[in-house]
Backbone as JSON, one array per atom type, in Angstrom:
{
  "sequence": "XXXXXXXXXXXXXXXXXXXXXXXXXXXXXXXXXXXXXXXXXXXXXXXXXXXXXXXXX",
  "N": [[-3.13, -23.11, -10.28], [-3.34, -20.7, -12.8], [-3.21, -20.43, -16.24], [-2.81, -18.2, -18.83], [-3.3, -16.9, -22.12], [-2.29, -13.91, -23.53], [-2.46, -10.97, -25.52], [-0.51, -8.15, -26.75], [-1.58, -5.18, -25.16], [-3.77, -6.34, -23.98], [-5.09, -7.32, -20.76], [-5.01, -8.56, -17.34], [-6.91, -8.72, -14.41], [-6.26, -8.8, -10.97], [-7.98, -9.43, -8.28], [-9.63, -6.42, -7.27], [-7.89, -4.35, -7.62], [-5.35, -4.78, -8.78], [-3.62, -4.71, -11.73], [-2.4, -6.39, -14.5], [-0.78, -5.96, -17.4], [-0.04, -6.79, -20.78], [2.51, -5.34, -22.49], [4.36, -5.51, -24.56], [5.33, -8.05, -26.82], [7.44, -10.39, -28.19], [9.22, -12.95, -29.8], [10.39, -14.59, -27.36], [10.68, -12.43, -25.64], [9.05, -10.56, -23.28], [7.12, -7.9, -22.16], [5.74, -6.46, -19.33], [3.23, -4.5, -17.71], [2.58, -3.53, -14.48], [0.17, -2.6, -12.29], [-0.41, -1.71, -9.06], [-1.53, -1.27, -5.66], [0.44, 0.85, -3.5], [1.12, -0.4, -1.11], [1.37, -3.06, -1.71], [3.88, -5.26, -2.38], [5.76, -5.52, -5.37], [7.8, -7.65, -6.88], [10.5, -8.88, -8.77], [10.91, -12.32, -9.6], [13.54, -13.42, -9.62], [14.86, -11.81, -7.81], [13.66, -12.45, -5.39], [14.56, -15.05, -5.12], [17.24, -14.74, -4.75], [19.99, -13.86, -2.58], [19.95, -11.25, -2.14], [18.7, -8.42, -0.54], [15.64, -6.57, -0.64], [13.74, -3.55, -0.86], [10.53, -2.16, -0.38], [9.17, 0.5, -2.1]],
  "CA": [[-2.43, -22.19, -11.17], [-4.09, -20.29, -13.98], [-2.33, -20.07, -17.35], [-3.58, -17.44, -19.81], [-2.63, -16.29, -23.26], [-2.68, -12.51, -23.7], [-1.79, -10.24, -26.59], [-0.2, -6.78, -26.34], [-2.75, -4.34, -24.92], [-4.73, -7.06, -23.14], [-4.67, -7.34, -19.37], [-5.66, -9.43, -16.37], [-7.11, -8.08, -13.12], [-6.14, -9.65, -9.8], [-8.83, -8.69, -7.35], [-10.17, -5.19, -7.84], [-6.93, -3.25, -7.69], [-4.06, -5.12, -9.39], [-3.77, -4.88, -13.17], [-1.2, -6.85, -15.19], [-1.03, -5.75, -18.83], [1.04, -7.09, -21.72], [2.87, -4.14, -23.24], [5.09, -5.89, -25.77], [5.65, -9.47, -26.87], [8.05, -10.9, -29.41], [10.21, -14.02, -29.7], [11.08, -14.78, -26.09], [10.76, -11.19, -24.87], [7.72, -10.14, -22.85], [7.12, -6.72, -21.29], [4.5, -6.34, -18.57], [2.97, -3.34, -16.87], [1.87, -3.98, -13.29], [-0.37, -1.5, -11.47], [-0.86, -2.24, -7.78], [-1.42, -0.3, -4.57], [1.8, 1.0, -2.99], [1.38, -1.31, 0.01], [1.57, -4.42, -2.24], [5.2, -5.33, -3.03], [5.88, -6.17, -6.68], [9.22, -7.97, -6.91], [10.87, -9.9, -9.75], [11.19, -13.62, -8.99], [14.97, -13.67, -9.4], [15.27, -11.1, -6.6], [13.19, -13.23, -4.25], [15.36, -16.27, -5.03], [18.64, -14.41, -4.47], [20.23, -13.46, -1.19], [19.88, -9.79, -2.12], [17.49, -7.91, 0.1], [14.96, -5.53, -1.4], [12.83, -2.75, -0.07], [9.36, -1.68, -1.11], [9.09, 1.96, -2.08]],
  "C": [[-3.32, -21.93, -12.37], [-3.09, -19.86, -15.05], [-3.19, -19.41, -18.42], [-2.7, -17.01, -20.97], [-3.17, -14.88, -23.42], [-1.87, -11.91, -24.82], [-1.46, -8.84, -26.1], [-1.47, -5.92, -26.26], [-3.79, -5.02, -24.04], [-4.19, -7.13, -21.71], [-5.49, -8.33, -18.55], [-5.78, -8.63, -15.07], [-6.97, -9.14, -12.03], [-6.85, -8.9, -8.68], [-9.37, -7.46, -8.05], [-9.12, -4.13, -8.12], [-5.54, -3.6, -8.22], [-4.3, -5.45, -10.86], [-2.42, -5.27, -13.76], [-1.5, -6.8, -16.69], [0.2, -6.12, -19.65], [1.28, -5.84, -22.54], [3.48, -4.51, -24.58], [5.41, -7.37, -25.69], [6.25, -9.81, -28.22], [9.12, -11.92, -29.06], [11.0, -14.08, -28.39], [11.23, -13.55, -25.22], [9.35, -10.73, -24.55], [7.87, -8.95, -21.91], [5.74, -6.59, -20.65], [4.45, -5.01, -17.85], [2.14, -3.84, -15.7], [1.47, -2.75, -12.48], [-0.94, -2.12, -10.21], [-0.76, -1.15, -6.73], [0.01, -0.28, -4.01], [2.13, 0.01, -1.88], [1.58, -2.77, -0.43], [2.94, -4.46, -2.91], [5.11, -6.06, -4.36], [7.37, -6.38, -6.9], [9.46, -9.05, -7.95], [11.28, -11.18, -9.03], [12.66, -13.85, -8.71], [15.5, -12.91, -8.18], [14.83, -11.83, -5.34], [14.05, -14.46, -4.03], [16.83, -16.0, -4.75], [18.78, -14.03, -3.0], [20.22, -11.94, -1.05], [18.59, -9.36, -1.43], [16.91, -6.8, -0.77], [14.08, -4.75, -0.46], [11.69, -2.28, -0.95], [9.3, -0.17, -0.97], [7.75, 2.42, -2.56]]
}
C-alpha cells in the first residue's frame, strides 16, 4: 500500500492513463477527480461492499 499526502490541485498517476487529482480538501471532506479510460470501472467502495449492483457506463 502506498500512502501519499496531496494538496488541492496536485495529482497522482496510476499507470499512464489514470489520473487521480485532489480538487478540494477541508476538515474531513475530500473531493477527488478521477480520469480513467471508459473500460476501467471506477466505483465507490461503499457500493462494492453493498448488495447493490452497479453498471459501468
